[in-house]
């Protein structure tokens, strides 16, 4: 098998068949074998029903993984990767915003350029809303300043890479997965190509401002300890400023006999210091929380149970799969 396409799907009932058709068309006469690994990420619509049909027909080799609930795209990518057998692996969305034709081009680039291990598409943002573009740019500049890895601006998860890269990614078993960071962390020679995201064929985006903000925090906390350093500096600075203020107050009292400033000052200081303390505890808490979750390597949490459909005629078979 030359290529495995990993396709995470969450409520993509109307898209999965169209995706398969578009893929078959895009890879017509390509002269090599490819498979599609769909991951149903606990969809609430008919996605699983439709995937089952695609699996039964096997118009092209199709594997289906079904999660028992929604675990998120990152978990889907990991599970999908673990089931691939291609020499190359392509991660691509189900909604056809990322065209399979580009995936074919990526394979061609890898074939022709041995020096590259991965071809990644980055989004050409012309035409995107200015507000969203602004926040995305800020995010990339913050993460690149903070993190120890270099995350390419606008690089998406839409990429194709060699088996060696897939194996390296599978070795990273962190609980809070942030694939942009993971791709940057594993390294390898990457060729970046631009692409323009098409309109969704059907359904709507699963991302909103809140989930994007959470994703950004996962990225920053997962790849940098600089927020902890920031908390230390903030604490040091406020302690220093308080000491100065204390000296000023004492001197004022001793030299000029001025009364200790009143209620308002005290309340403001208490609130300010309380706020700073809570902020720092929050930052530390983020890291402690992640350490806690990562330390729970007990099977109950990390061995998520999912179904792998591997029987054409009858029903599904449950597989206990060592996951994450
Ligand atoms: N997705 C998923 N699990 C989720 C959310 C999204 O598997 O919890 C899949 C989704 O079905 C799609 C891909 O991830 O194939 C990208 O999602 P979406 O199109 O909503 O993101 P956008 O293109 O808006 O960034
Ligand atoms: Mg999309």
mmCIF file of C-alpha atoms in Angstrom, residues 10-301:
data_model
loop_
_atom_site.group_PDB
_atom_site.id
_atom_site.type_symbol
_atom_site.label_atom_id
_atom_site.label_comp_id
_atom_site.label_asym_id
_atom_site.label_seq_id
_atom_site.Cartn_x
_atom_site.Cartn_y
_atom_site.Cartn_z
ATOM 1 C CA UNK A 10 -17.331 14.515 13.409
ATOM 2 C CA UNK A 11 -20.913 14.960 12.217
ATOM 3 C CA UNK A 12 -19.925 14.699 8.578
ATOM 4 C CA UNK A 13 -22.791 12.461 7.398
ATOM 5 C CA UNK A 14 -23.340 14.488 4.245
ATOM 6 C CA UNK A 15 -19.654 14.683 3.393
ATOM 7 C CA UNK A 16 -18.133 11.242 3.772
ATOM 8 C CA UNK A 17 -19.449 9.761 0.543
ATOM 9 C CA UNK A 18 -18.651 12.932 -1.394
ATOM 10 C CA UNK A 19 -15.171 12.762 0.088
ATOM 11 C CA UNK A 20 -14.672 9.202 -1.087
ATOM 12 C CA UNK A 21 -15.956 10.031 -4.581
ATOM 13 C CA UNK A 22 -13.692 13.072 -4.836
ATOM 14 C CA UNK A 23 -10.730 10.992 -3.656
ATOM 15 C CA UNK A 24 -11.366 8.220 -6.167
ATOM 16 C CA UNK A 25 -11.607 10.842 -8.907
ATOM 17 C CA UNK A 26 -8.478 12.650 -7.784
ATOM 18 C CA UNK A 27 -6.432 9.445 -7.647
ATOM 19 C CA UNK A 28 -7.730 8.003 -10.926
ATOM 20 C CA UNK A 29 -4.941 6.321 -12.885
ATOM 21 C CA UNK A 30 -2.406 7.217 -10.213
ATOM 22 C CA UNK A 31 -0.828 3.802 -10.629
ATOM 23 C CA UNK A 32 -0.539 3.019 -6.923
ATOM 24 C CA UNK A 33 -2.715 1.630 -4.166
ATOM 25 C CA UNK A 34 -4.265 3.834 -1.532
ATOM 26 C CA UNK A 35 -6.664 3.364 1.375
ATOM 27 C CA UNK A 36 -8.955 5.688 3.312
ATOM 28 C CA UNK A 37 -9.005 5.415 7.109
ATOM 29 C CA UNK A 38 -12.114 7.193 8.398
ATOM 30 C CA UNK A 39 -12.382 7.965 12.103
ATOM 31 C CA UNK A 40 -15.880 8.579 13.353
ATOM 32 C CA UNK A 41 -15.223 10.808 16.337
ATOM 33 C CA UNK A 42 -18.444 10.025 18.222
ATOM 34 C CA UNK A 43 -20.688 11.726 15.668
ATOM 35 C CA UNK A 44 -24.293 12.341 16.613
ATOM 36 C CA UNK A 45 -25.643 12.249 13.071
ATOM 37 C CA UNK A 46 -25.655 9.471 10.468
ATOM 38 C CA UNK A 47 -21.885 9.603 9.858
ATOM 39 C CA UNK A 48 -21.323 6.089 11.216
ATOM 40 C CA UNK A 49 -24.250 4.711 9.247
ATOM 41 C CA UNK A 50 -22.840 6.171 6.032
ATOM 42 C CA UNK A 51 -19.303 5.028 6.810
ATOM 43 C CA UNK A 52 -20.605 1.519 7.357
ATOM 44 C CA UNK A 53 -22.087 1.620 3.871
ATOM 45 C CA UNK A 54 -18.824 2.855 2.369
ATOM 46 C CA UNK A 55 -17.009 0.106 4.187
ATOM 47 C CA UNK A 56 -19.392 -2.534 2.883
ATOM 48 C CA UNK A 57 -19.069 -1.365 -0.719
ATOM 49 C CA UNK A 58 -15.256 -1.019 -0.593
ATOM 50 C CA UNK A 59 -15.208 1.074 -3.780
ATOM 51 C CA UNK A 60 -11.671 1.689 -2.702
ATOM 52 C CA UNK A 61 -10.022 0.153 0.386
ATOM 53 C CA UNK A 62 -11.791 1.729 3.369
ATOM 54 C CA UNK A 63 -11.153 1.246 7.084
ATOM 55 C CA UNK A 64 -13.402 2.719 9.727
ATOM 56 C CA UNK A 65 -12.633 3.452 13.345
ATOM 57 C CA UNK A 66 -15.483 4.501 15.568
ATOM 58 C CA UNK A 67 -14.973 6.261 18.883
ATOM 59 C CA UNK A 68 -17.384 5.636 21.718
ATOM 60 C CA UNK A 69 -17.705 9.391 22.210
ATOM 61 C CA UNK A 70 -16.253 12.622 20.875
ATOM 62 C CA UNK A 71 -12.546 12.695 21.738
ATOM 63 C CA UNK A 72 -11.551 15.517 19.373
ATOM 64 C CA UNK A 73 -9.762 15.687 16.066
ATOM 65 C CA UNK A 74 -6.313 15.236 17.602
ATOM 66 C CA UNK A 75 -7.268 11.879 19.140
ATOM 67 C CA UNK A 76 -8.840 10.919 15.815
ATOM 68 C CA UNK A 77 -5.612 11.634 13.960
ATOM 69 C CA UNK A 78 -3.649 9.518 16.421
ATOM 70 C CA UNK A 79 -6.012 6.556 16.219
ATOM 71 C CA UNK A 80 -6.171 6.847 12.433
ATOM 72 C CA UNK A 81 -2.398 6.936 12.112
ATOM 73 C CA UNK A 82 -2.117 3.800 14.211
ATOM 74 C CA UNK A 83 -4.264 1.906 11.706
ATOM 75 C CA UNK A 84 -2.514 2.980 8.512
ATOM 76 C CA UNK A 85 -0.319 0.706 6.482
ATOM 77 C CA UNK A 86 0.742 3.000 3.631
ATOM 78 C CA UNK A 87 4.310 4.047 2.911
ATOM 79 C CA UNK A 88 2.949 7.588 2.904
ATOM 80 C CA UNK A 89 0.253 8.959 5.178
ATOM 81 C CA UNK A 90 -1.933 11.962 4.412
ATOM 82 C CA UNK A 91 -4.038 13.744 7.034
ATOM 83 C CA UNK A 92 -7.008 15.423 5.421
ATOM 84 C CA UNK A 93 -10.399 16.789 6.558
ATOM 85 C CA UNK A 94 -13.649 15.121 5.556
ATOM 86 C CA UNK A 95 -15.442 18.291 4.489
ATOM 87 C CA UNK A 96 -13.526 18.688 1.195
ATOM 88 C CA UNK A 97 -12.176 22.076 2.222
ATOM 89 C CA UNK A 98 -8.845 20.405 1.589
ATOM 90 C CA UNK A 99 -8.930 18.884 -1.867
ATOM 91 C CA UNK A 100 -7.707 15.309 -2.469
ATOM 92 C CA UNK A 101 -6.089 16.569 -5.698
ATOM 93 C CA UNK A 102 -3.597 18.449 -3.528
ATOM 94 C CA UNK A 103 -2.930 15.235 -1.598
ATOM 95 C CA UNK A 104 -1.985 13.617 -4.904
ATOM 96 C CA UNK A 105 0.388 16.486 -5.625
ATOM 97 C CA UNK A 106 1.937 16.001 -2.194
ATOM 98 C CA UNK A 107 2.608 12.341 -2.977
ATOM 99 C CA UNK A 108 4.220 13.396 -6.227
ATOM 100 C CA UNK A 109 6.493 15.865 -4.426
ATOM 101 C CA UNK A 110 7.598 13.157 -1.981
ATOM 102 C CA UNK A 111 8.232 10.784 -4.878
ATOM 103 C CA UNK A 112 10.314 13.294 -6.771
ATOM 104 C CA UNK A 113 12.185 14.826 -3.850
ATOM 105 C CA UNK A 114 13.842 12.301 -1.617
ATOM 106 C CA UNK A 115 15.195 15.064 0.571
ATOM 107 C CA UNK A 116 11.695 15.817 1.869
ATOM 108 C CA UNK A 117 10.014 13.659 4.492
ATOM 109 C CA UNK A 118 6.835 15.681 4.727
ATOM 110 C CA UNK A 119 4.795 18.013 2.559
ATOM 111 C CA UNK A 120 2.584 20.404 4.518
ATOM 112 C CA UNK A 121 -0.042 22.736 3.142
ATOM 113 C CA UNK A 122 -0.321 26.180 4.610
ATOM 114 C CA UNK A 123 -3.416 28.220 4.130
ATOM 115 C CA UNK A 124 -3.421 31.169 1.824
ATOM 116 C CA UNK A 125 -5.448 33.559 3.965
ATOM 117 C CA UNK A 126 -6.543 35.988 1.290
ATOM 118 C CA UNK A 127 -10.296 36.311 1.577
ATOM 119 C CA UNK A 128 -10.499 35.239 5.225
ATOM 120 C CA UNK A 129 -12.146 37.532 7.758
ATOM 121 C CA UNK A 130 -9.730 40.184 9.053
ATOM 122 C CA UNK A 131 -10.580 39.576 12.728
ATOM 123 C CA UNK A 132 -9.896 35.837 12.489
ATOM 124 C CA UNK A 133 -6.681 36.451 10.555
ATOM 125 C CA UNK A 134 -5.561 38.914 13.221
ATOM 126 C CA UNK A 135 -6.104 36.430 16.073
ATOM 127 C CA UNK A 136 -4.457 33.607 14.159
ATOM 128 C CA UNK A 137 -1.389 35.768 13.426
ATOM 129 C CA UNK A 138 -1.160 36.780 17.098
ATOM 130 C CA UNK A 139 -1.411 33.134 18.124
ATOM 131 C CA UNK A 140 1.444 32.066 15.870
ATOM 132 C CA UNK A 141 3.645 34.928 16.959
ATOM 133 C CA UNK A 142 2.973 34.159 20.672
ATOM 134 C CA UNK A 143 3.572 30.426 20.335
ATOM 135 C CA UNK A 144 6.739 30.965 18.319
ATOM 136 C CA UNK A 145 8.076 33.355 20.937
ATOM 137 C CA UNK A 146 7.203 31.043 23.806
ATOM 138 C CA UNK A 147 7.607 27.524 22.541
ATOM 139 C CA UNK A 148 10.819 25.665 22.015
ATOM 140 C CA UNK A 149 9.585 24.496 18.619
ATOM 141 C CA UNK A 150 9.143 26.550 15.473
ATOM 142 C CA UNK A 151 5.523 26.372 14.338
ATOM 143 C CA UNK A 152 5.127 27.551 10.763
ATOM 144 C CA UNK A 153 2.512 30.288 10.470
ATOM 145 C CA UNK A 154 -0.781 29.072 9.036
ATOM 146 C CA UNK A 155 0.526 25.540 8.486
ATOM 147 C CA UNK A 156 -2.450 23.219 8.736
ATOM 148 C CA UNK A 157 -2.790 19.561 9.652
ATOM 149 C CA UNK A 158 -3.273 18.898 5.959
ATOM 150 C CA UNK A 159 -0.038 17.141 5.156
ATOM 151 C CA UNK A 160 1.482 14.018 3.708
ATOM 152 C CA UNK A 161 4.520 12.325 5.164
ATOM 153 C CA UNK A 162 6.608 9.212 5.014
ATOM 154 C CA UNK A 163 6.174 6.186 7.280
ATOM 155 C CA UNK A 164 9.188 7.210 9.385
ATOM 156 C CA UNK A 165 7.394 10.453 10.320
ATOM 157 C CA UNK A 166 4.165 8.583 11.120
ATOM 158 C CA UNK A 167 6.054 6.228 13.416
ATOM 159 C CA UNK A 168 7.718 9.134 15.219
ATOM 160 C CA UNK A 169 4.353 10.823 15.770
ATOM 161 C CA UNK A 170 2.882 7.592 17.115
ATOM 162 C CA UNK A 171 5.657 7.419 19.673
ATOM 163 C CA UNK A 172 4.514 10.690 21.208
ATOM 164 C CA UNK A 173 1.824 9.660 23.628
ATOM 165 C CA UNK A 174 0.876 12.898 25.287
ATOM 166 C CA UNK A 175 -2.683 13.274 26.465
ATOM 167 C CA UNK A 176 -3.251 16.874 25.357
ATOM 168 C CA UNK A 177 -2.269 16.592 21.749
ATOM 169 C CA UNK A 178 -1.485 19.668 19.705
ATOM 170 C CA UNK A 179 -0.577 18.436 16.277
ATOM 171 C CA UNK A 180 0.956 21.683 15.010
ATOM 172 C CA UNK A 181 3.447 21.413 17.873
ATOM 173 C CA UNK A 182 3.913 17.676 17.376
ATOM 174 C CA UNK A 183 4.757 18.126 13.697
ATOM 175 C CA UNK A 184 7.227 20.860 14.553
ATOM 176 C CA UNK A 185 8.675 18.803 17.414
ATOM 177 C CA UNK A 186 9.340 15.620 15.428
ATOM 178 C CA UNK A 187 11.192 17.760 12.920
ATOM 179 C CA UNK A 188 12.018 16.171 9.541
ATOM 180 C CA UNK A 189 12.536 18.001 6.300
ATOM 181 C CA UNK A 190 9.271 19.644 5.381
ATOM 182 C CA UNK A 191 8.214 21.202 2.104
ATOM 183 C CA UNK A 192 5.490 23.825 2.553
ATOM 184 C CA UNK A 193 3.016 24.438 -0.228
ATOM 185 C CA UNK A 194 0.189 27.020 -0.211
ATOM 186 C CA UNK A 195 -3.435 26.034 -0.603
ATOM 187 C CA UNK A 196 -6.722 27.872 -0.541
ATOM 188 C CA UNK A 197 -9.342 26.222 1.656
ATOM 189 C CA UNK A 198 -12.536 25.616 -0.328
ATOM 190 C CA UNK A 199 -16.027 26.129 1.043
ATOM 191 C CA UNK A 200 -17.342 23.271 3.146
ATOM 192 C CA UNK A 201 -19.408 20.884 0.989
ATOM 193 C CA UNK A 202 -22.026 20.510 3.752
ATOM 194 C CA UNK A 203 -22.372 20.855 7.530
ATOM 195 C CA UNK A 204 -20.639 23.480 9.600
ATOM 196 C CA UNK A 205 -17.270 24.064 11.220
ATOM 197 C CA UNK A 206 -16.834 22.543 14.697
ATOM 198 C CA UNK A 207 -14.627 25.395 15.819
ATOM 199 C CA UNK A 208 -15.787 28.477 17.641
ATOM 200 C CA UNK A 209 -13.902 31.198 19.426
ATOM 201 C CA UNK A 210 -13.887 29.304 22.720
ATOM 202 C CA UNK A 211 -12.590 26.035 21.270
ATOM 203 C CA UNK A 212 -9.924 27.917 19.309
ATOM 204 C CA UNK A 213 -8.856 29.716 22.514
ATOM 205 C CA UNK A 214 -8.645 26.366 24.349
ATOM 206 C CA UNK A 215 -6.647 24.915 21.480
ATOM 207 C CA UNK A 216 -4.264 27.886 21.612
ATOM 208 C CA UNK A 217 -3.789 27.439 25.394
ATOM 209 C CA UNK A 218 -3.112 23.713 24.872
ATOM 210 C CA UNK A 219 -0.480 24.649 22.314
ATOM 211 C CA UNK A 220 1.257 27.200 24.515
ATOM 212 C CA UNK A 221 1.140 25.193 27.750
ATOM 213 C CA UNK A 222 2.051 21.978 25.942
ATOM 214 C CA UNK A 223 5.201 23.354 24.354
ATOM 215 C CA UNK A 224 6.457 26.020 26.713
ATOM 216 C CA UNK A 225 7.157 26.614 30.382
ATOM 217 C CA UNK A 226 7.515 30.340 29.833
ATOM 218 C CA UNK A 227 4.152 31.174 31.477
ATOM 219 C CA UNK A 228 5.626 29.755 34.721
ATOM 220 C CA UNK A 229 8.628 32.019 34.333
ATOM 221 C CA UNK A 230 6.249 34.897 33.701
ATOM 222 C CA UNK A 231 4.440 34.085 36.985
ATOM 223 C CA UNK A 232 7.772 34.125 38.820
ATOM 224 C CA UNK A 233 8.705 37.511 37.369
ATOM 225 C CA UNK A 234 5.286 38.925 38.067
ATOM 226 C CA UNK A 235 5.495 37.764 41.691
ATOM 227 C CA UNK A 236 9.027 39.167 42.011
ATOM 228 C CA UNK A 237 8.051 42.480 40.511
ATOM 229 C CA UNK A 238 4.990 42.983 42.737
ATOM 230 C CA UNK A 239 6.984 42.003 45.844
ATOM 231 C CA UNK A 240 9.658 44.523 44.914
ATOM 232 C CA UNK A 241 7.095 47.271 44.234
ATOM 233 C CA UNK A 242 5.370 46.494 47.561
ATOM 234 C CA UNK A 243 8.676 46.800 49.437
ATOM 235 C CA UNK A 244 9.325 50.218 47.885
ATOM 236 C CA UNK A 245 5.823 51.319 48.750
ATOM 237 C CA UNK A 246 6.250 50.044 52.304
ATOM 238 C CA UNK A 247 9.453 52.063 52.725
ATOM 239 C CA UNK A 248 7.743 55.188 51.347
ATOM 240 C CA UNK A 249 4.802 54.791 53.743
ATOM 241 C CA UNK A 250 7.047 54.255 56.773
ATOM 242 C CA UNK A 251 9.248 57.249 55.868
ATOM 243 C CA UNK A 252 6.203 59.452 55.314
ATOM 244 C CA UNK A 253 4.901 58.465 58.724
ATOM 245 C CA UNK A 254 8.238 58.992 60.508
ATOM 246 C CA UNK A 255 9.346 62.192 58.782
ATOM 247 C CA UNK A 256 6.166 64.058 57.964
ATOM 248 C CA UNK A 257 3.770 62.323 60.302
ATOM 249 C CA UNK A 258 1.307 61.701 57.449
ATOM 250 C CA UNK A 259 -1.437 59.280 58.364
ATOM 251 C CA UNK A 260 -1.304 55.832 56.783
ATOM 252 C CA UNK A 261 -3.280 56.086 53.524
ATOM 253 C CA UNK A 262 -6.821 55.059 53.863
ATOM 254 C CA UNK A 263 -9.315 52.404 53.029
ATOM 255 C CA UNK A 264 -9.352 52.850 49.226
ATOM 256 C CA UNK A 265 -5.610 52.254 48.878
ATOM 257 C CA UNK A 266 -5.738 49.145 51.016
ATOM 258 C CA UNK A 267 -8.686 47.685 49.149
ATOM 259 C CA UNK A 268 -7.053 48.388 45.767
ATOM 260 C CA UNK A 269 -3.808 46.765 46.895
ATOM 261 C CA UNK A 270 -5.541 43.723 48.333
ATOM 262 C CA UNK A 271 -7.520 43.236 45.126
ATOM 263 C CA UNK A 272 -4.485 43.779 42.936
ATOM 264 C CA UNK A 273 -2.302 41.357 44.850
ATOM 265 C CA UNK A 274 -5.150 38.852 45.156
ATOM 266 C CA UNK A 275 -5.645 39.016 41.393
ATOM 267 C CA UNK A 276 -1.954 38.499 40.689
ATOM 268 C CA UNK A 277 -1.835 35.560 43.096
ATOM 269 C CA UNK A 278 -4.855 33.935 41.506
ATOM 270 C CA UNK A 279 -3.389 34.437 38.041
ATOM 271 C CA UNK A 280 -0.133 32.777 39.078
ATOM 272 C CA UNK A 281 -1.929 29.925 40.819
ATOM 273 C CA UNK A 282 -4.002 29.506 37.657
ATOM 274 C CA UNK A 283 -0.890 29.272 35.498
ATOM 275 C CA UNK A 284 0.698 26.746 37.836
ATOM 276 C CA UNK A 285 -2.623 24.892 37.962
ATOM 277 C CA UNK A 286 -2.625 24.488 34.174
ATOM 278 C CA UNK A 287 0.672 22.656 34.352
ATOM 279 C CA UNK A 288 -0.247 20.613 37.430
ATOM 280 C CA UNK A 289 -3.511 19.628 35.720
ATOM 281 C CA UNK A 290 -1.677 18.413 32.672
ATOM 282 C CA UNK A 291 0.847 16.503 34.737
ATOM 283 C CA UNK A 292 -2.052 14.885 36.572
ATOM 284 C CA UNK A 293 -3.828 13.860 33.383
ATOM 285 C CA UNK A 294 -0.655 12.593 31.795
ATOM 286 C CA UNK A 295 0.234 10.628 34.929
ATOM 287 C CA UNK A 296 -3.064 8.762 34.802
ATOM 288 C CA UNK A 297 -1.707 6.151 32.458
ATOM 289 C CA UNK A 298 -4.160 3.679 33.910
ATOM 290 C CA UNK A 299 -5.934 1.789 31.140
ATOM 291 C CA UNK A 300 -9.343 3.109 32.172
ATOM 292 C CA UNK A 301 -8.475 6.601 30.982
#
